[in-house]
CSV table of C-alpha atoms and ligand atoms in Angstrom, one decimal:
chain,number,residue,atom,x,y,z
A,22,MET,CA,43.7,-6.1,59.0
A,23,PRO,CA,44.5,-2.4,58.2
A,24,ALA,CA,46.7,-0.5,60.7
A,25,ILE,CA,45.3,2.0,63.1
A,26,SER,CA,47.5,5.1,63.0
A,27,ALA,CA,47.8,8.3,64.9
A,28,ILE,CA,50.0,11.4,64.3
A,29,ALA,CA,51.4,13.9,66.8
A,30,PRO,CA,53.2,17.2,65.8
A,31,GLY,CA,56.5,18.6,66.9
A,32,LYS,CA,56.5,21.8,69.0
A,33,ALA,CA,58.5,24.9,69.6
A,34,ILE,CA,58.5,27.1,72.7
A,35,LEU,CA,58.0,30.7,71.7
A,36,PHE,CA,58.5,32.2,75.2
A,37,GLY,CA,59.2,31.1,78.7
A,38,GLU,CA,61.3,27.9,78.6
A,39,HIS,CA,63.1,27.1,81.9
A,40,ALA,CA,61.2,29.8,83.8
A,41,VAL,CA,58.1,27.5,83.2
A,42,VAL,CA,59.8,24.9,85.4
A,43,TYR,CA,59.7,27.5,88.2
A,44,ASN,CA,56.0,28.1,87.8
A,45,GLN,CA,56.1,31.0,85.4
A,46,PRO,CA,53.9,31.0,82.3
A,47,ALA,CA,55.2,30.0,78.8
A,48,ILE,CA,53.9,29.9,75.3
A,49,ALA,CA,54.4,27.0,72.9
A,50,VAL,CA,53.1,26.3,69.4
A,51,PRO,CA,52.7,23.0,67.5
A,52,VAL,CA,55.0,22.5,64.5
A,53,HIS,CA,53.1,20.5,62.0
A,54,GLN,CA,55.9,20.2,59.4
A,55,VAL,CA,57.4,17.5,61.5
A,56,HIS,CA,55.6,14.7,63.3
A,57,VAL,CA,55.5,11.2,64.7
A,58,LYS,CA,53.2,8.7,63.2
A,59,THR,CA,52.5,5.5,65.0
A,60,SER,CA,50.7,2.5,63.4
A,61,VAL,CA,49.4,-0.5,65.2
A,62,PHE,CA,48.9,-3.8,63.4
A,63,ALA,CA,47.0,-6.7,64.9
A,64,ASN,CA,48.8,-10.1,65.2
A,65,PRO,CA,45.9,-12.6,65.4
A,66,LYS,CA,48.4,-15.5,65.6
A,67,GLY,CA,50.4,-14.0,68.5
A,68,LYS,CA,50.0,-14.7,72.2
A,69,PRO,CA,48.7,-12.0,74.7
A,70,ASP,CA,51.3,-9.4,75.5
A,71,GLU,CA,53.4,-10.3,72.5
A,72,VAL,CA,54.0,-6.6,71.5
A,73,TRP,CA,56.6,-5.9,68.9
A,74,ILE,CA,58.0,-2.4,68.6
A,75,GLU,CA,59.9,-1.0,65.7
A,76,SER,CA,61.2,2.6,65.2
A,77,GLN,CA,63.8,3.6,62.7
A,78,ALA,CA,64.3,7.0,64.5
A,79,ILE,CA,65.7,5.4,67.6
A,80,ALA,CA,67.0,2.3,65.9
A,81,MET,CA,64.7,0.0,67.9
A,82,LYS,CA,63.3,-3.4,66.9
A,83,SER,CA,62.4,-5.4,69.9
A,84,TRP,CA,59.7,-7.2,71.8
A,85,LEU,CA,58.3,-4.8,74.4
A,86,ASN,CA,59.0,-7.3,77.3
A,87,GLN,CA,62.7,-7.5,76.3
A,88,LEU,CA,63.3,-3.7,76.8
A,89,PRO,CA,64.6,-2.5,80.2
A,90,ASP,CA,62.0,-1.4,82.8
A,91,ASN,CA,63.1,2.2,82.6
A,92,ASN,CA,62.6,2.4,78.8
A,93,ALA,CA,60.2,5.3,77.9
A,94,LEU,CA,57.9,3.1,75.8
A,95,VAL,CA,57.8,0.4,78.6
A,96,ILE,CA,56.8,3.1,81.1
A,97,LEU,CA,54.3,4.6,78.8
A,98,ILE,CA,52.5,1.3,77.9
A,99,GLU,CA,52.6,0.1,81.5
A,100,LYS,CA,51.0,3.3,82.6
A,101,TYR,CA,48.4,3.0,79.9
A,102,LYS,CA,47.5,-0.6,80.8
A,103,ALA,CA,47.2,0.4,84.5
A,104,SER,CA,45.0,3.4,83.6
A,105,GLN,CA,42.6,1.1,81.7
A,106,GLY,CA,42.8,-1.9,84.2
A,107,PHE,CA,44.3,-4.1,81.5
A,108,GLN,CA,46.4,-7.1,82.7
A,109,TYR,CA,47.9,-7.5,79.2
A,110,LEU,CA,47.5,-6.3,75.6
A,111,PRO,CA,46.6,-8.4,72.6
A,112,ALA,CA,49.5,-9.4,70.4
A,113,MET,CA,50.3,-6.4,68.1
A,114,ARG,CA,53.1,-4.8,66.1
A,115,ILE,CA,53.7,-1.1,66.8
A,116,SER,CA,55.6,0.9,64.2
A,117,ILE,CA,56.8,4.4,65.0
A,118,HIS,CA,58.0,6.7,62.3
A,119,SER,CA,59.3,10.1,63.3
A,120,THR,CA,60.5,13.2,61.3
A,121,ILE,CA,61.2,15.1,64.5
A,122,PRO,CA,64.9,15.4,65.3
A,123,VAL,CA,65.8,13.7,68.6
A,124,ALA,CA,67.1,15.8,71.5
A,125,GLY,CA,66.7,19.0,69.5
A,126,GLY,CA,64.1,20.8,71.6
A,127,LEU,CA,61.2,20.0,69.2
A,128,GLY,CA,59.4,17.7,71.5
A,129,SER,CA,60.3,14.4,69.9
A,130,GLY,CA,59.8,12.4,73.1
A,131,ALA,CA,56.4,13.8,74.0
A,132,ALA,CA,55.2,13.4,70.4
A,133,VAL,CA,56.2,9.7,70.4
A,134,SER,CA,54.2,9.3,73.7
A,135,VAL,CA,51.1,11.1,72.4
A,136,SER,CA,51.0,9.3,69.1
A,137,VAL,CA,51.6,5.8,70.6
A,138,LEU,CA,48.9,6.4,73.2
A,139,ARG,CA,46.4,7.6,70.6
A,140,ALA,CA,47.2,4.7,68.2
A,141,ILE,CA,47.1,2.0,70.9
A,142,SER,CA,43.9,3.3,72.6
A,143,ALA,CA,42.2,3.6,69.2
A,144,PHE,CA,43.3,0.1,68.4
A,145,MET,CA,41.8,-1.1,71.7
A,146,GLY,CA,38.5,0.5,70.8
A,147,HIS,CA,38.5,3.3,73.4
A,148,PRO,CA,40.5,6.4,72.2
A,149,LEU,CA,41.7,8.3,75.2
A,150,PRO,CA,40.5,11.8,75.8
A,151,ASP,CA,43.1,14.6,75.5
A,152,GLU,CA,43.5,15.2,79.2
A,153,GLN,CA,44.4,11.5,79.8
A,154,VAL,CA,46.7,11.4,76.8
A,155,SER,CA,48.5,14.5,78.1
A,156,ALA,CA,48.6,13.2,81.7
A,157,LEU,CA,50.1,9.8,80.7
A,158,ALA,CA,52.6,11.4,78.3
A,159,TYR,CA,53.7,13.6,81.3
A,160,GLU,CA,54.6,10.5,83.3
A,161,VAL,CA,57.1,9.6,80.6
A,162,GLU,CA,58.4,13.2,80.4
A,163,LYS,CA,59.4,12.7,84.1
A,164,ARG,CA,61.6,9.8,82.9
A,165,HIS,CA,63.2,12.0,80.3
A,166,HIS,CA,64.1,14.7,82.8
A,167,GLY,CA,63.2,14.7,86.4
A,168,THR,CA,61.3,18.0,86.8
A,169,PRO,CA,59.4,18.6,83.5
A,170,SER,CA,56.9,21.4,83.5
A,171,GLY,CA,54.4,19.6,81.3
A,172,ILE,CA,54.4,22.1,78.5
A,173,ASP,CA,55.6,19.6,75.8
A,174,ASN,CA,53.0,17.0,76.4
A,175,SER,CA,50.3,19.7,76.6
A,176,VAL,CA,51.0,21.6,73.4
A,177,ILE,CA,51.6,18.3,71.4
A,178,THR,CA,48.4,16.7,72.8
A,179,TYR,CA,46.2,19.8,72.0
A,180,GLY,CA,48.0,20.6,68.7
A,181,GLN,CA,47.3,24.3,69.1
A,182,PRO,CA,49.2,27.3,70.6
A,183,VAL,CA,49.0,27.1,74.4
A,184,TYR,CA,49.7,29.4,77.3
A,185,PHE,CA,51.0,27.1,79.9
A,186,GLN,CA,51.6,27.5,83.6
A,187,ARG,CA,52.1,24.6,86.1
A,188,GLU,CA,49.2,23.7,88.3
A,189,ARG,CA,46.8,25.8,86.1
A,190,PRO,CA,44.3,24.7,83.5
A,191,ILE,CA,45.9,24.7,80.0
A,192,GLU,CA,44.8,27.8,78.0
A,193,VAL,CA,44.6,27.5,74.2
A,194,ILE,CA,45.6,30.8,72.6
A,195,HIS,CA,43.3,32.2,69.9
A,196,LEU,CA,45.6,33.9,67.4
A,197,GLY,CA,44.6,37.4,66.2
A,198,ALA,CA,46.7,36.8,63.1
A,199,ALA,CA,48.9,34.1,61.5
A,200,PHE,CA,52.6,34.4,61.9
A,201,THR,CA,55.7,32.7,60.4
A,202,LEU,CA,58.6,31.2,62.1
A,203,VAL,CA,61.9,29.9,60.8
A,204,ILE,CA,63.3,27.2,63.1
A,205,ALA,CA,66.9,26.3,62.8
A,206,ASP,CA,68.8,23.3,64.2
A,207,SER,CA,72.2,24.2,65.6
A,208,GLY,CA,73.2,20.5,65.0
A,209,ILE,CA,74.5,20.4,68.6
A,210,LYS,CA,72.7,17.8,70.7
A,211,CYS,CA,72.1,18.3,74.4
A,212,PRO,CA,69.5,16.5,76.5
A,213,THR,CA,67.0,18.8,78.1
A,214,SER,CA,67.8,17.2,81.4
A,215,THR,CA,71.4,18.5,81.3
A,216,ALA,CA,70.3,22.1,80.7
A,217,VAL,CA,67.5,21.9,83.3
A,218,ALA,CA,69.9,20.4,85.9
A,219,GLY,CA,72.4,23.2,85.3
A,220,VAL,CA,69.8,25.9,85.8
A,221,ARG,CA,68.6,24.2,89.0
A,222,GLN,CA,72.2,24.1,90.3
A,223,ARG,CA,72.7,27.8,89.6
A,224,TRP,CA,69.3,28.7,91.0
A,225,LEU,CA,70.1,26.8,94.3
A,226,GLN,CA,73.4,28.9,94.5
A,227,GLN,CA,71.7,32.2,93.7
A,228,PRO,CA,68.0,31.9,94.2
A,229,GLU,CA,67.1,35.6,94.3
A,230,LYS,CA,69.0,36.4,91.1
A,231,TYR,CA,67.5,33.5,89.2
A,232,ASP,CA,64.0,34.1,90.6
A,233,ALA,CA,64.3,37.6,89.2
A,234,TYR,CA,65.2,36.2,85.7
A,235,PHE,CA,62.3,33.8,85.8
A,236,THR,CA,59.9,36.5,86.9
A,237,ARG,CA,60.9,38.7,84.0
A,238,ILE,CA,60.6,35.8,81.6
A,239,GLY,CA,57.1,35.1,83.0
A,240,CYS,CA,56.2,38.8,82.3
A,241,ILE,CA,57.4,38.5,78.8
A,242,SER,CA,55.2,35.4,78.2
A,243,GLU,CA,52.2,37.3,79.6
A,244,GLN,CA,52.8,40.3,77.4
A,245,ALA,CA,53.4,38.1,74.4
A,246,LYS,CA,50.1,36.3,74.9
A,247,ALA,CA,48.2,39.6,74.7
A,248,LEU,CA,50.1,40.6,71.6
A,249,ILE,CA,49.4,37.2,69.9
A,250,GLU,CA,45.7,37.4,70.7
A,251,SER,CA,45.4,40.9,69.3
A,252,GLY,CA,47.4,40.1,66.2
A,253,GLN,CA,50.2,42.6,67.0
A,254,ILE,CA,52.8,40.2,65.6
A,255,ASN,CA,55.6,42.7,64.9
A,256,ALA,CA,55.7,43.7,68.6
A,257,LEU,CA,56.7,40.1,69.5
A,258,GLY,CA,60.1,40.6,68.0
A,259,PRO,CA,61.7,42.7,70.7
A,260,LEU,CA,60.2,40.4,73.4
A,261,MET,CA,61.9,37.4,71.7
A,262,ILE,CA,65.2,39.2,71.7
A,263,GLU,CA,64.9,40.1,75.4
A,264,ASN,CA,63.9,36.5,76.2
A,265,HIS,CA,67.0,35.2,74.4
A,266,GLN,CA,69.2,37.6,76.4
A,267,LEU,CA,67.7,36.3,79.6
A,268,LEU,CA,68.2,32.7,78.5
A,269,ARG,CA,71.9,33.6,77.9
A,270,GLU,CA,72.1,35.1,81.4
A,271,ILE,CA,70.7,31.9,83.0
A,272,GLY,CA,73.5,30.0,81.1
A,273,VAL,CA,71.6,27.9,78.5
A,274,SER,CA,72.8,29.6,75.3
A,275,LEU,CA,76.0,28.8,73.4
A,276,PRO,CA,78.0,31.0,71.0
A,277,GLN,CA,76.7,29.0,68.1
A,278,LEU,CA,73.1,29.8,69.2
A,279,ASP,CA,73.9,33.5,69.7
A,280,LEU,CA,75.4,33.6,66.2
A,281,LEU,CA,72.2,32.1,64.7
A,282,VAL,CA,70.1,34.6,66.6
A,283,THR,CA,72.2,37.6,65.4
A,284,SER,CA,72.3,36.2,61.8
A,285,ALA,CA,68.5,35.9,61.7
A,286,ILE,CA,68.1,39.5,62.9
A,287,ASN,CA,70.6,40.8,60.4
A,288,ALA,CA,68.8,39.0,57.6
A,289,GLY,CA,65.5,40.8,58.5
A,290,ALA,CA,63.9,38.7,61.3
A,291,LEU,CA,61.6,40.6,63.6
A,292,GLY,CA,63.0,38.7,66.6
A,293,ALA,CA,64.8,35.5,67.4
A,294,LYS,CA,65.8,33.3,70.4
A,295,LEU,CA,66.9,29.8,71.3
A,296,CYS,CA,64.0,27.5,71.9
A,297,GLY,CA,63.6,24.5,74.3
A,298,GLY,CA,66.3,23.4,76.7
A,299,GLY,CA,69.2,25.1,75.0
A,300,LEU,CA,73.0,24.3,75.1
A,301,GLY,CA,72.4,23.2,71.5
A,302,GLY,CA,69.2,22.2,69.8
A,303,ASN,CA,67.1,24.7,68.0
A,304,MET,CA,66.5,28.4,67.8
A,305,LEU,CA,63.6,30.2,66.1
A,306,ALA,CA,63.1,33.4,64.3
A,307,LEU,CA,59.9,35.4,63.8
A,308,VAL,CA,59.7,36.6,60.3
A,309,LYS,CA,57.5,38.3,57.8
A,310,PRO,CA,56.5,35.7,55.2
A,311,GLU,CA,58.4,37.4,52.4
A,312,THR,CA,61.7,37.3,54.4
A,313,ALA,CA,61.4,33.7,55.5
A,314,GLU,CA,63.6,32.3,52.7
A,315,ASP,CA,66.3,35.0,53.2
A,316,VAL,CA,66.4,34.3,57.0
A,317,SER,CA,66.5,30.6,56.3
A,318,ARG,CA,69.5,31.0,54.0
A,319,ALA,CA,71.3,33.2,56.5
A,320,LEU,CA,70.8,30.6,59.2
A,321,LEU,CA,72.2,27.8,57.0
A,322,GLY,CA,75.1,30.1,56.2
A,323,ALA,CA,75.8,30.7,59.9
A,324,GLY,CA,76.0,27.0,60.6
A,325,ALA,CA,72.5,25.7,61.0
A,326,VAL,CA,72.2,22.1,59.8
A,327,ARG,CA,68.5,22.3,58.9
A,328,THR,CA,65.7,24.9,58.9
A,329,ILE,CA,62.0,24.5,59.0
A,330,ILE,CA,59.7,27.4,57.9
A,331,THR,CA,56.4,27.1,59.6
A,332,GLN,CA,53.2,29.1,59.7
A,333,VAL,CA,51.3,29.3,63.0
A,334,GLU,CA,47.6,29.8,62.0
A,335,PRO,CA,44.5,30.7,63.9
A,336,ALA,CA,42.4,27.6,64.6
A,337,ARG,CA,39.7,27.1,62.0
B,405,PMV,O1,64.0,20.9,75.3
B,405,PMV,P1,62.5,20.9,75.2
B,405,PMV,O2,62.0,21.5,73.9
B,405,PMV,O3,61.9,19.6,75.6
B,405,PMV,O4,62.0,22.0,76.2
B,405,PMV,C1,62.1,21.9,77.5
B,405,PMV,C2,61.5,23.1,78.1
B,405,PMV,C3,62.1,23.4,79.5
B,405,PMV,O5,61.4,24.5,80.0
B,405,PMV,C4,63.6,23.7,79.5
B,405,PMV,C5,61.9,22.2,80.4
B,405,PMV,C6,60.4,22.0,80.8
B,405,PMV,O6,60.1,20.9,81.3
B,405,PMV,O7,59.5,22.9,80.6
């Protein structure tokens, strides 16, 4: 029997990370150059609930019921079964292939959740609607870090640029013009939960100061949305630089990330900032298409271990 497969893209946060946890708006875009692909194969000879999972990205080869209860895939599949009223799943093999770097701020965890949910639900004959995919993936995000905003599962589920604010309906942003990003991996790994917990600790110590940072970041996201919609791409550059400065002030940058940002700007980028949780992971630079290669080279020269050049396009 042929496999049923589903793909989910990576993502990058253009504006508003961390502040989004404190109810400010943020903007994220899908990154289609990297993705997770999940394939589900039937096992007609197996017994109910004999679910085999393999993933080279996280070095996993296991029966689902032999994984610990707090494993992200166990949580995801249990939530899926409960949402559908299933007591068990038919015997199957789930193969997960990812090109998204783990713990790098490109949404690898949420992309695994989204692609697994889509593949299993299609295999079961009832593909889940987007809202339900996003909501179930969010449950697993909570396992990854206690207070997720929900931006990762939203942008990855919808596969389009989104303007995201907690407790508000998700808004897809209609681009006025395409734009190009160079995303660079610092090579330093830091779980999002560590960065988010550090910000929370500092916010608890100095709530007014941190609320002011978050409010300013929220204003940047709002301004950026209008510029993206009207196709004023060049004007996004200074907003990115300001957003990076604010992320430094809230304590989630590193000298290596600051160096990448400066190097990108010196090589001709319109703007640059760290993206995602910070304290490592990735940064991104907004570039004119003709300078993308120069900026990419400069970033590799300044210590990046990998770059991705990606075009964010208006939906067709
Ligand atoms: O590290 P990432 O790419 O998963 O991004 C996390 C974004 C934060 O705002 C830091 C946390 C969140 O839940 O929104």
